[in-house]
Amino acid sequence: FEVVWKKDKTALFTGMTVFAGGGALEYEKGNGDTIGAIDTMVGGLVAGGVISSAAAPLVKNELMGHSLDVSSSVLGLVTGMSHQFWEDRLAVGAAVKILYGKQTREITLDNAPNLTAPFLGTEKTLLDSEASGFGVGGILSVHYKPVDTIDLAVTYHTESIIDYEYTDVSGNSTVCNMMGVVEDSRFDYVIPAYLAFGIGWQATSQLYLAAGSNIYFNKAAEYDYDNAFEINFAGEYQINDMFAVSLGGFYTSIGCNSKDGGNSFSAPSLDSFTYCGGVEISAGDFTI
């Protein structure tokens, strides 16, 4: 969602968008992290004399019947201004983005605890957590019109670090600790710096076409990734002086080069296709 106010050669703008995540996953049989934690837990119970080695396979089998649900999103508020120069051929803009992130995790047994009830309790939910945090970043953009029907633009976003804190944690304390989920503990989520560039063409008086690409500097953010990229296409049709509609889409390649690091099961980065549409309403000096 964006709002722009333009006066002469200067524009002020503010808006909100999703900078990362925005999805949820259900691991119906858990994943490598939860299964590894179960192996460690059962081994510890045997070593501590809580259960016998003969009972260990039965306890492990009961714990293996579980699911893991996770969600993650990072919303951003962007506020800034831009100004035109050089006979309206060149414009420069700058903005600040304030980011809010939220992640949730939930581990649930498929059946009520039986053999595990003496040391895990009777609740099916072994872990239920929520973490949230804020981060900031900057944006700088340059827009150039070589001719009236062509637009060239470049935008740079600085690296942003979301400082998360586990604000709500419940469930079995042993499971929570083994998954690294401790209330009031903190962790960082890094959104790497990226460069976006594109070209737009006013094909007709009503139809505008655009194409571009984004490059994400994962290596500079110390991710175990190659730098990622996106390729995007879009079109906008001006219905009348007040309304315009748009359609677009893009392909994202995350550049992941390792199975051992650089990704998170709570907020995984995945190659993807994205499709989008928009509506623009103009009224005087305001555009929404």
mmCIF file with all atom_site columns, C-alpha atoms in Angstrom, residues 38-251:
data_model
loop_
_atom_site.group_PDB
_atom_site.id
_atom_site.type_symbol
_atom_site.label_atom_id
_atom_site.label_alt_id
_atom_site.label_comp_id
_atom_site.label_asym_id
_atom_site.label_entity_id
_atom_site.label_seq_id
_atom_site.pdbx_PDB_ins_code
_atom_site.Cartn_x
_atom_site.Cartn_y
_atom_site.Cartn_z
_atom_site.occupancy
_atom_site.B_iso_or_equiv
_atom_site.pdbx_formal_charge
_atom_site.auth_seq_id
_atom_site.auth_comp_id
_atom_site.auth_asym_id
_atom_site.auth_atom_id
_atom_site.pdbx_PDB_model_num
ATOM 1   C CA . ILE A 1 38  ? 14.164 -36.448 19.724  1.00 0.00 ? 38  ILE A CA 1
ATOM 2   C CA . ASP A 1 39  ? 17.196 -38.691 19.236  1.00 0.00 ? 39  ASP A CA 1
ATOM 3   C CA . THR A 1 40  ? 19.193 -36.553 21.663  1.00 0.00 ? 40  THR A CA 1
ATOM 4   C CA . MET A 1 41  ? 16.359 -36.456 24.182  1.00 0.00 ? 41  MET A CA 1
ATOM 5   C CA . VAL A 1 42  ? 15.814 -40.231 24.208  1.00 0.00 ? 42  VAL A CA 1
ATOM 6   C CA . GLY A 1 43  ? 19.570 -40.800 24.550  1.00 0.00 ? 43  GLY A CA 1
ATOM 7   C CA . GLY A 1 44  ? 19.637 -38.429 27.506  1.00 0.00 ? 44  GLY A CA 1
ATOM 8   C CA . LEU A 1 45  ? 16.707 -40.194 29.176  1.00 0.00 ? 45  LEU A CA 1
ATOM 9   C CA . VAL A 1 46  ? 18.487 -43.555 28.870  1.00 0.00 ? 46  VAL A CA 1
ATOM 10  C CA . ALA A 1 47  ? 21.784 -42.126 30.111  1.00 0.00 ? 47  ALA A CA 1
ATOM 11  C CA . GLY A 1 48  ? 20.029 -40.495 33.055  1.00 0.00 ? 48  GLY A CA 1
ATOM 12  C CA . GLY A 1 49  ? 18.261 -43.693 34.025  1.00 0.00 ? 49  GLY A CA 1
ATOM 13  C CA . VAL A 1 50  ? 14.809 -42.218 33.438  1.00 0.00 ? 50  VAL A CA 1
ATOM 14  C CA . ILE A 1 51  ? 13.918 -44.970 30.973  1.00 0.00 ? 51  ILE A CA 1
ATOM 15  C CA . SER A 1 52  ? 15.527 -48.304 30.148  1.00 0.00 ? 52  SER A CA 1
ATOM 16  C CA . SER A 1 53  ? 17.319 -49.011 26.906  1.00 0.00 ? 53  SER A CA 1
ATOM 17  C CA . ALA A 1 54  ? 14.594 -51.561 26.149  1.00 0.00 ? 54  ALA A CA 1
ATOM 18  C CA . ALA A 1 55  ? 11.898 -48.858 26.432  1.00 0.00 ? 55  ALA A CA 1
ATOM 19  C CA . ALA A 1 56  ? 13.853 -46.334 24.357  1.00 0.00 ? 56  ALA A CA 1
ATOM 20  C CA . PRO A 1 57  ? 12.565 -47.509 20.923  1.00 0.00 ? 57  PRO A CA 1
ATOM 21  C CA . LEU A 1 58  ? 8.935  -47.340 22.127  1.00 0.00 ? 58  LEU A CA 1
ATOM 22  C CA . VAL A 1 59  ? 9.426  -43.853 23.576  1.00 0.00 ? 59  VAL A CA 1
ATOM 23  C CA . LYS A 1 60  ? 11.171 -42.692 20.427  1.00 0.00 ? 60  LYS A CA 1
ATOM 24  C CA . ASN A 1 61  ? 8.401  -44.100 18.230  1.00 0.00 ? 61  ASN A CA 1
ATOM 25  C CA . GLU A 1 62  ? 5.776  -42.209 20.238  1.00 0.00 ? 62  GLU A CA 1
ATOM 26  C CA . LEU A 1 63  ? 7.712  -38.938 19.910  1.00 0.00 ? 63  LEU A CA 1
ATOM 27  C CA . MET A 1 64  ? 8.274  -39.441 16.178  1.00 0.00 ? 64  MET A CA 1
ATOM 28  C CA . GLY A 1 65  ? 4.530  -39.041 15.663  1.00 0.00 ? 65  GLY A CA 1
ATOM 29  C CA . HIS A 1 66  ? 4.559  -35.227 15.629  1.00 0.00 ? 66  HIS A CA 1
ATOM 30  C CA . SER A 1 67  ? 4.120  -32.234 13.356  1.00 0.00 ? 67  SER A CA 1
ATOM 31  C CA . LEU A 1 68  ? 5.936  -28.906 13.134  1.00 0.00 ? 68  LEU A CA 1
ATOM 32  C CA . ASP A 1 69  ? 4.134  -25.713 12.041  1.00 0.00 ? 69  ASP A CA 1
ATOM 33  C CA . VAL A 1 70  ? 6.116  -22.523 11.362  1.00 0.00 ? 70  VAL A CA 1
ATOM 34  C CA . SER A 1 71  ? 5.324  -19.073 9.969   1.00 0.00 ? 71  SER A CA 1
ATOM 35  C CA . SER A 1 72  ? 7.390  -16.006 9.192   1.00 0.00 ? 72  SER A CA 1
ATOM 36  C CA . SER A 1 73  ? 6.808  -12.508 7.831   1.00 0.00 ? 73  SER A CA 1
ATOM 37  C CA . VAL A 1 74  ? 8.626  -9.165  7.739   1.00 0.00 ? 74  VAL A CA 1
ATOM 38  C CA . LEU A 1 75  ? 6.497  -6.083  7.085   1.00 0.00 ? 75  LEU A CA 1
ATOM 39  C CA . GLY A 1 76  ? 8.056  -2.730  6.302   1.00 0.00 ? 76  GLY A CA 1
ATOM 40  C CA . LEU A 1 77  ? 6.935  0.891   6.567   1.00 0.00 ? 77  LEU A CA 1
ATOM 41  C CA . VAL A 1 78  ? 8.733  3.079   3.996   1.00 0.00 ? 78  VAL A CA 1
ATOM 42  C CA . THR A 1 79  ? 8.765  6.884   4.168   1.00 0.00 ? 79  THR A CA 1
ATOM 43  C CA . GLY A 1 80  ? 10.793 9.259   2.014   1.00 0.00 ? 80  GLY A CA 1
ATOM 44  C CA . MET A 1 81  ? 10.945 11.953  -0.648  1.00 0.00 ? 81  MET A CA 1
ATOM 45  C CA . SER A 1 82  ? 12.145 12.497  -4.201  1.00 0.00 ? 82  SER A CA 1
ATOM 46  C CA . HIS A 1 83  ? 12.981 15.529  -6.333  1.00 0.00 ? 83  HIS A CA 1
ATOM 47  C CA . GLN A 1 84  ? 13.265 16.171  -10.071 1.00 0.00 ? 84  GLN A CA 1
ATOM 48  C CA . PHE A 1 85  ? 16.233 17.852  -11.731 1.00 0.00 ? 85  PHE A CA 1
ATOM 49  C CA . TRP A 1 86  ? 17.577 18.633  -15.179 1.00 0.00 ? 86  TRP A CA 1
ATOM 50  C CA . GLU A 1 87  ? 14.410 19.627  -17.030 1.00 0.00 ? 87  GLU A CA 1
ATOM 51  C CA . ASP A 1 88  ? 12.512 16.770  -15.388 1.00 0.00 ? 88  ASP A CA 1
ATOM 52  C CA . ARG A 1 89  ? 14.821 14.165  -16.946 1.00 0.00 ? 89  ARG A CA 1
ATOM 53  C CA . LEU A 1 90  ? 16.430 13.112  -13.673 1.00 0.00 ? 90  LEU A CA 1
ATOM 54  C CA . ALA A 1 91  ? 14.951 12.355  -10.257 1.00 0.00 ? 91  ALA A CA 1
ATOM 55  C CA . VAL A 1 92  ? 16.650 11.273  -7.029  1.00 0.00 ? 92  VAL A CA 1
ATOM 56  C CA . GLY A 1 93  ? 14.832 9.726   -4.074  1.00 0.00 ? 93  GLY A CA 1
ATOM 57  C CA . ALA A 1 94  ? 15.719 8.621   -0.552  1.00 0.00 ? 94  ALA A CA 1
ATOM 58  C CA . ALA A 1 95  ? 13.731 6.788   2.099   1.00 0.00 ? 95  ALA A CA 1
ATOM 59  C CA . VAL A 1 96  ? 13.899 5.066   5.457   1.00 0.00 ? 96  VAL A CA 1
ATOM 60  C CA . LYS A 1 97  ? 12.302 1.673   6.037   1.00 0.00 ? 97  LYS A CA 1
ATOM 61  C CA . ILE A 1 98  ? 11.216 0.445   9.465   1.00 0.00 ? 98  ILE A CA 1
ATOM 62  C CA . LEU A 1 99  ? 10.781 -3.334  9.540   1.00 0.00 ? 99  LEU A CA 1
ATOM 63  C CA . TYR A 1 100 ? 8.691  -5.507  11.854  1.00 0.00 ? 100 TYR A CA 1
ATOM 64  C CA . GLY A 1 101 ? 9.168  -9.269  11.817  1.00 0.00 ? 101 GLY A CA 1
ATOM 65  C CA . LYS A 1 102 ? 7.234  -12.116 13.414  1.00 0.00 ? 102 LYS A CA 1
ATOM 66  C CA . GLN A 1 103 ? 8.001  -15.851 13.540  1.00 0.00 ? 103 GLN A CA 1
ATOM 67  C CA . THR A 1 104 ? 6.039  -18.672 15.160  1.00 0.00 ? 104 THR A CA 1
ATOM 68  C CA . ARG A 1 105 ? 6.858  -22.352 15.837  1.00 0.00 ? 105 ARG A CA 1
ATOM 69  C CA . GLU A 1 106 ? 4.616  -25.111 17.129  1.00 0.00 ? 106 GLU A CA 1
ATOM 70  C CA . ILE A 1 107 ? 5.456  -28.791 17.739  1.00 0.00 ? 107 ILE A CA 1
ATOM 71  C CA . THR A 1 108 ? 2.449  -31.031 18.368  1.00 0.00 ? 108 THR A CA 1
ATOM 72  C CA . LEU A 1 109 ? 2.223  -34.768 19.040  1.00 0.00 ? 109 LEU A CA 1
ATOM 73  C CA . ASP A 1 110 ? -0.176 -36.686 16.813  1.00 0.00 ? 110 ASP A CA 1
ATOM 74  C CA . ASN A 1 111 ? -1.630 -38.504 19.833  1.00 0.00 ? 111 ASN A CA 1
ATOM 75  C CA . ALA A 1 112 ? -1.923 -37.735 23.530  1.00 0.00 ? 112 ALA A CA 1
ATOM 76  C CA . PRO A 1 113 ? 1.273  -38.680 25.452  1.00 0.00 ? 113 PRO A CA 1
ATOM 77  C CA . ASN A 1 114 ? 1.338  -42.197 26.843  1.00 0.00 ? 114 ASN A CA 1
ATOM 78  C CA . LEU A 1 115 ? 4.809  -43.573 27.570  1.00 0.00 ? 115 LEU A CA 1
ATOM 79  C CA . THR A 1 116 ? 6.197  -40.024 27.512  1.00 0.00 ? 116 THR A CA 1
ATOM 80  C CA . ALA A 1 117 ? 3.616  -38.563 29.928  1.00 0.00 ? 117 ALA A CA 1
ATOM 81  C CA . PRO A 1 118 ? 5.773  -39.030 33.085  1.00 0.00 ? 118 PRO A CA 1
ATOM 82  C CA . PHE A 1 119 ? 8.507  -36.700 31.793  1.00 0.00 ? 119 PHE A CA 1
ATOM 83  C CA . LEU A 1 120 ? 6.744  -34.623 29.080  1.00 0.00 ? 120 LEU A CA 1
ATOM 84  C CA . GLY A 1 121 ? 3.362  -34.153 30.703  1.00 0.00 ? 121 GLY A CA 1
ATOM 85  C CA . THR A 1 122 ? -0.048 -34.875 29.239  1.00 0.00 ? 122 THR A CA 1
ATOM 86  C CA . GLU A 1 123 ? -0.279 -31.995 26.739  1.00 0.00 ? 123 GLU A CA 1
ATOM 87  C CA . LYS A 1 124 ? 0.023  -32.787 23.022  1.00 0.00 ? 124 LYS A CA 1
ATOM 88  C CA . THR A 1 125 ? 1.658  -29.388 22.312  1.00 0.00 ? 125 THR A CA 1
ATOM 89  C CA . LEU A 1 126 ? 5.350  -29.692 23.153  1.00 0.00 ? 126 LEU A CA 1
ATOM 90  C CA . LEU A 1 127 ? 6.362  -26.219 21.954  1.00 0.00 ? 127 LEU A CA 1
ATOM 91  C CA . ASP A 1 128 ? 4.412  -23.090 21.033  1.00 0.00 ? 128 ASP A CA 1
ATOM 92  C CA . SER A 1 129 ? 6.450  -19.924 20.529  1.00 0.00 ? 129 SER A CA 1
ATOM 93  C CA . GLU A 1 130 ? 6.303  -16.462 19.028  1.00 0.00 ? 130 GLU A CA 1
ATOM 94  C CA . ALA A 1 131 ? 9.266  -14.201 18.300  1.00 0.00 ? 131 ALA A CA 1
ATOM 95  C CA . SER A 1 132 ? 9.099  -10.625 17.027  1.00 0.00 ? 132 SER A CA 1
ATOM 96  C CA . GLY A 1 133 ? 11.488 -7.766  16.409  1.00 0.00 ? 133 GLY A CA 1
ATOM 97  C CA . PHE A 1 134 ? 12.314 -4.561  14.587  1.00 0.00 ? 134 PHE A CA 1
ATOM 98  C CA . GLY A 1 135 ? 14.987 -3.397  12.163  1.00 0.00 ? 135 GLY A CA 1
ATOM 99  C CA . VAL A 1 136 ? 15.765 -0.354  10.039  1.00 0.00 ? 136 VAL A CA 1
ATOM 100 C CA . GLY A 1 137 ? 17.284 0.284   6.625   1.00 0.00 ? 137 GLY A CA 1
ATOM 101 C CA . GLY A 1 138 ? 17.761 2.907   3.963   1.00 0.00 ? 138 GLY A CA 1
ATOM 102 C CA . ILE A 1 139 ? 16.813 3.263   0.300   1.00 0.00 ? 139 ILE A CA 1
ATOM 103 C CA . LEU A 1 140 ? 18.370 5.413   -2.440  1.00 0.00 ? 140 LEU A CA 1
ATOM 104 C CA . SER A 1 141 ? 17.026 5.586   -5.999  1.00 0.00 ? 141 SER A CA 1
ATOM 105 C CA . VAL A 1 142 ? 17.790 7.341   -9.282  1.00 0.00 ? 142 VAL A CA 1
ATOM 106 C CA . HIS A 1 143 ? 15.305 7.727   -12.153 1.00 0.00 ? 143 HIS A CA 1
ATOM 107 C CA . TYR A 1 144 ? 16.338 8.945   -15.617 1.00 0.00 ? 144 TYR A CA 1
ATOM 108 C CA . LYS A 1 145 ? 14.246 9.649   -18.727 1.00 0.00 ? 145 LYS A CA 1
ATOM 109 C CA . PRO A 1 146 ? 16.421 9.705   -21.883 1.00 0.00 ? 146 PRO A CA 1
ATOM 110 C CA . VAL A 1 147 ? 13.268 10.346  -23.955 1.00 0.00 ? 147 VAL A CA 1
ATOM 111 C CA . ASP A 1 148 ? 9.667  10.997  -22.941 1.00 0.00 ? 148 ASP A CA 1
ATOM 112 C CA . THR A 1 149 ? 8.529  7.385   -23.448 1.00 0.00 ? 149 THR A CA 1
ATOM 113 C CA . ILE A 1 150 ? 11.437 5.599   -21.715 1.00 0.00 ? 150 ILE A CA 1
ATOM 114 C CA . ASP A 1 151 ? 12.217 5.326   -17.989 1.00 0.00 ? 151 ASP A CA 1
ATOM 115 C CA . LEU A 1 152 ? 15.458 3.963   -16.525 1.00 0.00 ? 152 LEU A CA 1
ATOM 116 C CA . ALA A 1 153 ? 15.667 3.421   -12.761 1.00 0.00 ? 153 ALA A CA 1
ATOM 117 C CA . VAL A 1 154 ? 18.103 2.066   -10.181 1.00 0.00 ? 154 VAL A CA 1
ATOM 118 C CA . THR A 1 155 ? 17.324 1.525   -6.485  1.00 0.00 ? 155 THR A CA 1
ATOM 119 C CA . TYR A 1 156 ? 19.653 0.383   -3.683  1.00 0.00 ? 156 TYR A CA 1
ATOM 120 C CA . HIS A 1 157 ? 18.427 -1.023  -0.351  1.00 0.00 ? 157 HIS A CA 1
ATOM 121 C CA . THR A 1 158 ? 20.884 -1.239  2.534   1.00 0.00 ? 158 THR A CA 1
ATOM 122 C CA . GLU A 1 159 ? 21.259 -4.391  4.612   1.00 0.00 ? 159 GLU A CA 1
ATOM 123 C CA . SER A 1 160 ? 18.682 -4.664  7.405   1.00 0.00 ? 160 SER A CA 1
ATOM 124 C CA . ILE A 1 161 ? 18.967 -6.731  10.583  1.00 0.00 ? 161 ILE A CA 1
ATOM 125 C CA . ILE A 1 162 ? 15.788 -7.760  12.398  1.00 0.00 ? 162 ILE A CA 1
ATOM 126 C CA . ASP A 1 163 ? 16.534 -8.118  16.124  1.00 0.00 ? 163 ASP A CA 1
ATOM 127 C CA . TYR A 1 164 ? 14.122 -10.855 17.236  1.00 0.00 ? 164 TYR A CA 1
ATOM 128 C CA . GLU A 1 165 ? 13.138 -11.704 20.799  1.00 0.00 ? 165 GLU A CA 1
ATOM 129 C CA . TYR A 1 166 ? 11.111 -14.711 21.933  1.00 0.00 ? 166 TYR A CA 1
ATOM 130 C CA . THR A 1 167 ? 8.190  -12.916 23.570  1.00 0.00 ? 167 THR A CA 1
ATOM 131 C CA . ASP A 1 168 ? 5.888  -15.889 24.170  1.00 0.00 ? 168 ASP A CA 1
ATOM 132 C CA . VAL A 1 169 ? 7.078  -19.453 24.816  1.00 0.00 ? 169 VAL A CA 1
ATOM 133 C CA . SER A 1 170 ? 5.047  -22.346 26.216  1.00 0.00 ? 170 SER A CA 1
ATOM 134 C CA . GLY A 1 171 ? 5.230  -26.137 26.185  1.00 0.00 ? 171 GLY A CA 1
ATOM 135 C CA . ASN A 1 172 ? 7.668  -28.640 27.621  1.00 0.00 ? 172 ASN A CA 1
ATOM 136 C CA . SER A 1 173 ? 10.799 -26.891 28.886  1.00 0.00 ? 173 SER A CA 1
ATOM 137 C CA . THR A 1 174 ? 13.104 -29.715 27.779  1.00 0.00 ? 174 THR A CA 1
ATOM 138 C CA . VAL A 1 175 ? 11.780 -29.593 24.203  1.00 0.00 ? 175 VAL A CA 1
ATOM 139 C CA . CYS A 1 176 ? 11.911 -25.789 24.126  1.00 0.00 ? 176 CYS A CA 1
ATOM 140 C CA . ASN A 1 177 ? 15.524 -25.717 25.302  1.00 0.00 ? 177 ASN A CA 1
ATOM 141 C CA . MET A 1 178 ? 16.600 -28.399 22.838  1.00 0.00 ? 178 MET A CA 1
ATOM 142 C CA . MET A 1 179 ? 15.051 -26.397 19.974  1.00 0.00 ? 179 MET A CA 1
ATOM 143 C CA . GLY A 1 180 ? 16.860 -23.276 21.166  1.00 0.00 ? 180 GLY A CA 1
ATOM 144 C CA . VAL A 1 181 ? 13.607 -21.536 22.083  1.00 0.00 ? 181 VAL A CA 1
ATOM 145 C CA . VAL A 1 182 ? 13.967 -19.707 25.394  1.00 0.00 ? 182 VAL A CA 1
ATOM 146 C CA . GLU A 1 183 ? 11.696 -16.845 26.421  1.00 0.00 ? 183 GLU A CA 1
ATOM 147 C CA . ASP A 1 184 ? 13.390 -13.413 26.282  1.00 0.00 ? 184 ASP A CA 1
ATOM 148 C CA . SER A 1 185 ? 16.347 -14.822 24.296  1.00 0.00 ? 185 SER A CA 1
ATOM 149 C CA . ARG A 1 186 ? 17.265 -13.025 21.077  1.00 0.00 ? 186 ARG A CA 1
ATOM 150 C CA . PHE A 1 187 ? 18.478 -13.797 17.566  1.00 0.00 ? 187 PHE A CA 1
ATOM 151 C CA . ASP A 1 188 ? 19.087 -11.845 14.349  1.00 0.00 ? 188 ASP A CA 1
ATOM 152 C CA . TYR A 1 189 ? 17.532 -12.275 10.923  1.00 0.00 ? 189 TYR A CA 1
ATOM 153 C CA . VAL A 1 190 ? 19.437 -10.510 8.139   1.00 0.00 ? 190 VAL A CA 1
ATOM 154 C CA . ILE A 1 191 ? 17.813 -9.134  4.993   1.00 0.00 ? 191 ILE A CA 1
ATOM 155 C CA . PRO A 1 192 ? 20.757 -8.586  2.645   1.00 0.00 ? 192 PRO A CA 1
ATOM 156 C CA . ALA A 1 193 ? 21.397 -5.400  0.732   1.00 0.00 ? 193 ALA A CA 1
ATOM 157 C CA . TYR A 1 194 ? 20.036 -5.477  -2.798  1.00 0.00 ? 194 TYR A CA 1
ATOM 158 C CA . LEU A 1 195 ? 20.156 -3.524  -6.033  1.00 0.00 ? 195 LEU A CA 1
ATOM 159 C CA . ALA A 1 196 ? 17.104 -3.181  -8.278  1.00 0.00 ? 196 ALA A CA 1
ATOM 160 C CA . PHE A 1 197 ? 17.175 -1.816  -11.809 1.00 0.00 ? 197 PHE A CA 1
ATOM 161 C CA . GLY A 1 198 ? 14.617 -1.667  -14.565 1.00 0.00 ? 198 GLY A CA 1
ATOM 162 C CA . ILE A 1 199 ? 13.337 -0.098  -17.758 1.00 0.00 ? 199 ILE A CA 1
ATOM 163 C CA . GLY A 1 200 ? 9.839  1.147   -18.556 1.00 0.00 ? 200 GLY A CA 1
ATOM 164 C CA . TRP A 1 201 ? 8.236  1.952   -21.916 1.00 0.00 ? 201 TRP A CA 1
ATOM 165 C CA . GLN A 1 202 ? 5.107  3.998   -22.577 1.00 0.00 ? 202 GLN A CA 1
ATOM 166 C CA . ALA A 1 203 ? 3.946  1.787   -25.453 1.00 0.00 ? 203 ALA A CA 1
ATOM 167 C CA . THR A 1 204 ? 0.700  3.694   -26.008 1.00 0.00 ? 204 THR A CA 1
ATOM 168 C CA . SER A 1 205 ? -1.055 6.577   -24.269 1.00 0.00 ? 205 SER A CA 1
ATOM 169 C CA . GLN A 1 206 ? -2.773 4.017   -21.985 1.00 0.00 ? 206 GLN A CA 1
ATOM 170 C CA . LEU A 1 207 ? -0.360 1.046   -21.839 1.00 0.00 ? 207 LEU A CA 1
ATOM 171 C CA . TYR A 1 208 ? 2.917  1.085   -19.903 1.00 0.00 ? 208 TYR A CA 1
ATOM 172 C CA . LEU A 1 209 ? 5.277  -1.934  -19.945 1.00 0.00 ? 209 LEU A CA 1
ATOM 173 C CA . ALA A 1 210 ? 8.236  -2.583  -17.636 1.00 0.00 ? 210 ALA A CA 1
ATOM 174 C CA . ALA A 1 211 ? 10.958 -5.158  -17.004 1.00 0.00 ? 211 ALA A CA 1
ATOM 175 C CA . GLY A 1 212 ? 13.769 -5.355  -14.502 1.00 0.00 ? 212 GLY A CA 1
ATOM 176 C CA . SER A 1 213 ? 15.924 -7.363  -12.148 1.00 0.00 ? 213 SER A CA 1
ATOM 177 C CA . ASN A 1 214 ? 16.988 -7.417  -8.496  1.00 0.00 ? 214 ASN A CA 1
ATOM 178 C CA . ILE A 1 215 ? 20.355 -8.633  -7.202  1.00 0.00 ? 215 ILE A CA 1
ATOM 179 C CA . TYR A 1 216 ? 20.623 -9.654  -3.513  1.00 0.00 ? 216 TYR A CA 1
ATOM 180 C CA . PHE A 1 217 ? 24.092 -9.479  -1.960  1.00 0.00 ? 217 PHE A CA 1
ATOM 181 C CA . ASN A 1 218 ? 23.894 -12.600 0.216   1.00 0.00 ? 218 ASN A CA 1
ATOM 182 C CA . LYS A 1 219 ? 27.657 -13.063 0.472   1.00 0.00 ? 219 LYS A CA 1
ATOM 183 C CA . ALA A 1 220 ? 28.073 -9.619  2.022   1.00 0.00 ? 220 ALA A CA 1
ATOM 184 C CA . ALA A 1 221 ? 25.476 -10.626 4.635   1.00 0.00 ? 221 ALA A CA 1
ATOM 185 C CA . GLU A 1 222 ? 27.644 -13.682 5.459   1.00 0.00 ? 222 GLU A CA 1
ATOM 186 C CA . TYR A 1 223 ? 25.001 -16.140 4.291   1.00 0.00 ? 223 TYR A CA 1
ATOM 187 C CA . ASP A 1 224 ? 26.171 -19.489 2.980   1.00 0.00 ? 224 ASP A CA 1
ATOM 188 C CA . TYR A 1 225 ? 24.601 -18.549 -0.360  1.00 0.00 ? 225 TYR A CA 1
ATOM 189 C CA . ASP A 1 226 ? 25.663 -17.216 -3.711  1.00 0.00 ? 226 ASP A CA 1
ATOM 190 C CA . ASN A 1 227 ? 24.162 -13.845 -4.516  1.00 0.00 ? 227 ASN A CA 1
ATOM 191 C CA . ALA A 1 228 ? 20.490 -14.227 -5.471  1.00 0.00 ? 228 ALA A CA 1
ATOM 192 C CA . PHE A 1 229 ? 18.542 -12.571 -8.282  1.00 0.00 ? 229 PHE A CA 1
ATOM 193 C CA . GLU A 1 230 ? 15.023 -11.868 -9.524  1.00 0.00 ? 230 GLU A CA 1
ATOM 194 C CA . ILE A 1 231 ? 13.694 -11.161 -13.013 1.00 0.00 ? 231 ILE A CA 1
ATOM 195 C CA . ASN A 1 232 ? 10.406 -9.278  -13.261 1.00 0.00 ? 232 ASN A CA 1
ATOM 196 C CA . PHE A 1 233 ? 7.894  -8.080  -15.857 1.00 0.00 ? 233 PHE A CA 1
ATOM 197 C CA . ALA A 1 234 ? 4.837  -5.871  -15.485 1.00 0.00 ? 234 ALA A CA 1
ATOM 198 C CA . GLY A 1 235 ? 2.247  -3.871  -17.376 1.00 0.00 ? 235 GLY A CA 1
ATOM 199 C CA . GLU A 1 236 ? -0.101 -1.052  -16.388 1.00 0.00 ? 236 GLU A CA 1
ATOM 200 C CA . TYR A 1 237 ? -3.241 0.073   -18.217 1.00 0.00 ? 237 TYR A CA 1
ATOM 201 C CA . GLN A 1 238 ? -4.667 3.562   -17.629 1.00 0.00 ? 238 GLN A CA 1
ATOM 202 C CA . ILE A 1 239 ? -8.449 3.185   -17.734 1.00 0.00 ? 239 ILE A CA 1
ATOM 203 C CA . ASN A 1 240 ? -9.130 6.912   -17.295 1.00 0.00 ? 240 ASN A CA 1
ATOM 204 C CA . ASP A 1 241 ? -7.641 9.945   -15.555 1.00 0.00 ? 241 ASP A CA 1
ATOM 205 C CA . MET A 1 242 ? -8.430 8.503   -12.128 1.00 0.00 ? 242 MET A CA 1
ATOM 206 C CA . PHE A 1 243 ? -8.002 4.711   -12.346 1.00 0.00 ? 243 PHE A CA 1
ATOM 207 C CA . ALA A 1 244 ? -5.225 2.400   -13.546 1.00 0.00 ? 244 ALA A CA 1
ATOM 208 C CA . VAL A 1 245 ? -4.761 -1.361  -13.151 1.00 0.00 ? 245 VAL A CA 1
ATOM 209 C CA . SER A 1 246 ? -1.571 -3.438  -13.352 1.00 0.00 ? 246 SER A CA 1
ATOM 210 C CA . LEU A 1 247 ? -0.426 -7.048  -13.586 1.00 0.00 ? 247 LEU A CA 1
ATOM 211 C CA . GLY A 1 248 ? 3.054  -8.480  -13.144 1.00 0.00 ? 248 GLY A CA 1
ATOM 212 C CA . GLY A 1 249 ? 5.192  -11.367 -12.035 1.00 0.00 ? 249 GLY A CA 1
ATOM 213 C CA . PHE A 1 250 ? 8.757  -12.366 -11.271 1.00 0.00 ? 250 PHE A CA 1
ATOM 214 C CA . TYR A 1 251 ? 11.024 -15.339 -10.775 1.00 0.00 ? 251 TYR A CA 1
#
